[in-house]
Amino acid sequence: LSPEVGKICWMQFFTWIGTMCLMINFTQYCVHTIYAVPDLSDVSEVVKAGYDALVMTATNFSSTCFAIFNLVCFVVAIPIGVLSVKYGNKKVHIISMLSMAIAYLGMAFFTNVKIVAVLMALSGIGWASICALPFAMLSQYIKPGTEGSVMGIFNIFIAGPQVFVCTLVSWIINKCSYRVIDGVNYHWEYTFLIGAACLIAASLIASRVKDKTGN
């Protein structure tokens, strides 16, 4: 593997930690942080029943936010491709990832449903870029005949972060509990602080990748 392929792989590793922080934990964040539903795993059925309507509202809000997130991804996919041709894959991808990091930081500190919906829309720009531009960047450095092995290695840096988020990030959140009226709750917003840090790290790594155009 060339040094540039290595940089792109590590960029992808941190990118997907950031992405999975949203994909895996956003619904829990909506339920427990935005709508302040306590953790219901150790409470009585009577207490659980009292929160049924609120949990349903939070889950529906999560679904709406994901719809907004994917709609924005769909809408900006072609403009991102046009901009990448004009300004380069690297520059457009860095800006897109940083916009997603800004959205994450907003979600870590604001719990107003309208603000969170707007921030999810902003995250959709980053998602559109993540789905396309890393592969475009990688394709510049794949030597003929090595496509299969390089893509296999590249996919490790996508699958690995999913395991990382499901284990270590979840463990960190599990250790950050606080008392509420009906028991305990967890700081699910911390997942966005971790995700933002990883997206910023990915942007820094991306800035060191040399485009074939020399940028």
C-alpha atoms as one frame of an Amber mdcrd trajectory, in Angstrom:
protein
   0.000   0.000   0.000   1.219   3.495  -0.800   1.530   6.039   2.040  -1.477
   7.900   0.638  -3.647   4.764   0.778  -2.601   4.327   4.398  -3.637   7.895
   5.209  -7.003   7.423   3.498  -7.582   4.191   5.439  -6.913   5.917   8.764
  -9.047   8.850   7.680 -11.842   6.357   7.014 -11.308   4.692  10.407 -11.922
   7.906  12.349 -14.661   8.993   9.944 -16.645   5.847  10.588 -16.235   6.030
  14.345 -17.836   9.465  14.069 -20.548   8.219  11.734 -21.424   5.190  13.854
 -21.692   7.364  16.962 -24.705   8.898  15.232 -26.139   5.792  13.567 -26.007
   3.556  16.628 -26.775   5.962  19.463 -29.022   8.686  18.034 -32.328   7.061
  18.993 -31.126   6.503  22.567 -29.995  10.125  22.612 -33.473  11.245  21.529
 -35.225   9.120  24.133 -32.969   9.717  27.119 -31.390  13.124  26.499 -33.857
  15.148  24.426 -37.027  13.752  26.033 -35.388  13.004  29.415 -36.752   9.461
  29.731 -34.758   7.644  32.436 -33.144   4.289  31.835 -36.021   1.824  32.176
 -34.089  -1.447  32.371 -34.357  -1.761  36.165 -37.694  -0.109  36.915 -41.122
  -1.626  37.501 -43.661  -2.244  34.759 -45.835   0.494  36.237 -43.052   3.049
  35.822 -42.333   1.813  32.280 -45.985   2.159  31.337 -45.919   5.778  32.476
 -43.222   6.554  29.918 -44.688   4.624  26.963 -46.128   7.683  25.225 -42.947
   9.716  25.701 -40.748   6.905  24.397 -42.961   6.601  21.328 -42.751  10.358
  20.729 -38.964  10.268  21.051 -38.668   7.281  18.716 -40.863   8.974  16.118
 -38.748  12.105  16.378 -35.616  10.006  15.819 -37.160   8.498  12.686 -38.082
  11.961  11.409 -34.543  13.197  11.980 -33.084  10.241  10.095 -35.493  10.986
   7.234 -34.235  14.589   7.140 -30.640  13.340   7.362 -31.066  11.010   4.372
 -33.099  13.520   2.365 -30.315  16.091   2.635 -27.795  13.405   1.679 -29.882
  12.652  -1.429 -30.282  16.311  -2.384 -26.624  17.325  -2.006 -25.063  14.176
  -3.498 -24.851  15.596  -7.028 -23.702  19.108  -5.973 -20.944  17.522  -3.881
 -19.799  15.587  -6.939 -19.774  18.777  -9.047 -17.869  20.703  -6.365 -15.317
  17.911  -5.976 -14.545  18.101  -9.702 -14.005  21.853  -9.439 -12.192  22.105
  -6.092 -10.852  18.584  -5.500 -12.120  15.601  -3.539  -9.997  16.361  -0.512
 -11.138  19.944   0.047 -14.824  19.162  -0.379 -14.580  16.111   1.872 -12.811
  18.015   4.642 -15.426  20.787   4.602 -18.234  18.211   4.624 -16.745  16.310
   7.567 -16.205  19.520   9.521 -19.837  20.507   8.923 -20.845  17.160  10.398
 -18.510  17.718  13.374 -20.116  21.134  13.994 -23.552  19.488  13.903 -22.375
  16.906  16.447 -21.093  19.595  18.798 -24.444  21.329  18.525 -26.291  18.128
  19.438 -24.001  17.641  22.425 -25.085  20.972  23.909 -28.599  21.687  22.565
 -31.659  19.518  23.136 -34.327  21.664  21.472 -36.087  19.438  18.936 -36.080
  22.074  16.172 -32.369  22.750  16.603 -31.570  19.034  16.615 -33.574  18.538
  13.410 -31.600  21.326  11.713 -28.325  19.836  12.966 -29.312  16.445  11.560
 -29.866  18.150   8.206 -26.344  19.608   8.448 -25.008  16.130   9.251 -26.570
  14.884   6.022 -24.032  16.932   4.052 -21.213  15.043   5.718 -22.964  11.730
   5.124 -23.291  12.446   1.389 -19.560  13.069   1.219 -18.644  10.029   3.317
 -20.638   7.755   1.011 -18.686   8.855  -2.074 -15.517  10.917  -1.777 -13.257
   8.575   0.255 -13.682   5.972  -2.478 -12.919   8.580  -5.133  -9.792   9.590
  -3.215  -8.725   5.969  -2.834  -9.248   5.147  -6.509  -6.431   7.522  -7.434
  -3.877   5.315  -5.689  -5.017   1.747  -6.407  -2.477  -0.049  -8.568  -3.889
  -2.205 -11.384  -4.377  -5.788 -10.195  -4.570  -4.867  -6.486  -8.144  -3.570
  -6.464  -9.596  -6.514  -4.527  -6.981  -6.597  -1.791  -6.956  -2.827  -1.322
 -10.745  -2.633  -1.074 -10.734  -5.544   1.375  -8.263  -3.733   3.601 -10.200
  -0.492   3.177 -13.405  -2.172   4.360 -11.653  -3.284   7.552 -11.343   0.401
   8.403 -15.125   0.700   8.009 -16.172  -2.451   9.895 -13.688  -1.960  12.745
 -15.135   1.365  13.907 -18.588  -0.189  14.217 -17.203  -2.692  16.731 -15.354
   0.141  18.482 -18.514   2.223  18.931 -20.609  -0.758  20.081 -18.036  -1.654
  22.733 -15.764   1.130  23.944 -18.023   4.134  23.280 -21.008   2.308  24.808
 -18.838   1.373  27.795 -17.854   5.021  28.295 -21.493   6.146  28.228 -22.435
   3.329  30.620 -19.890   4.690  33.092 -21.332   8.208  32.910 -24.624   7.850
  34.758 -26.539  10.376  36.845 -29.540  10.208  39.126 -33.028  11.182  37.978
 -36.475  10.933  39.568 -37.241   7.358  38.515 -33.726   5.929  38.745 -30.687
   6.676  36.599 -29.955   8.037  33.151 -26.833   8.272  30.982 -25.040  11.042
  29.140 -25.877   9.939  25.604 -24.794  13.348  24.345 -21.198  12.290  25.043
 -21.352  10.093  21.948 -21.431  13.283  19.849 -18.402  14.742  21.610 -16.496
  11.563  20.790 -17.874  11.558  17.246 -16.959  15.211  16.663 -13.411  14.616
  17.901 -13.043  11.670  15.517 -14.402  13.625  12.543 -11.966  16.456  13.264
  -9.137  13.908  13.471 -10.268  12.436  10.138 -10.242  15.928   8.610  -6.696
  16.528   9.813  -5.548  13.225   8.317  -7.365  14.034   5.060  -5.532  17.351
   4.850  -2.271  15.408   4.592  -3.421  13.292   1.647  -1.985  14.470  -1.667
  -4.397  14.653  -4.563  -3.137  13.550  -7.948  -3.731  17.150  -8.967  -1.021
  18.145  -6.522  -3.292  19.685  -3.890
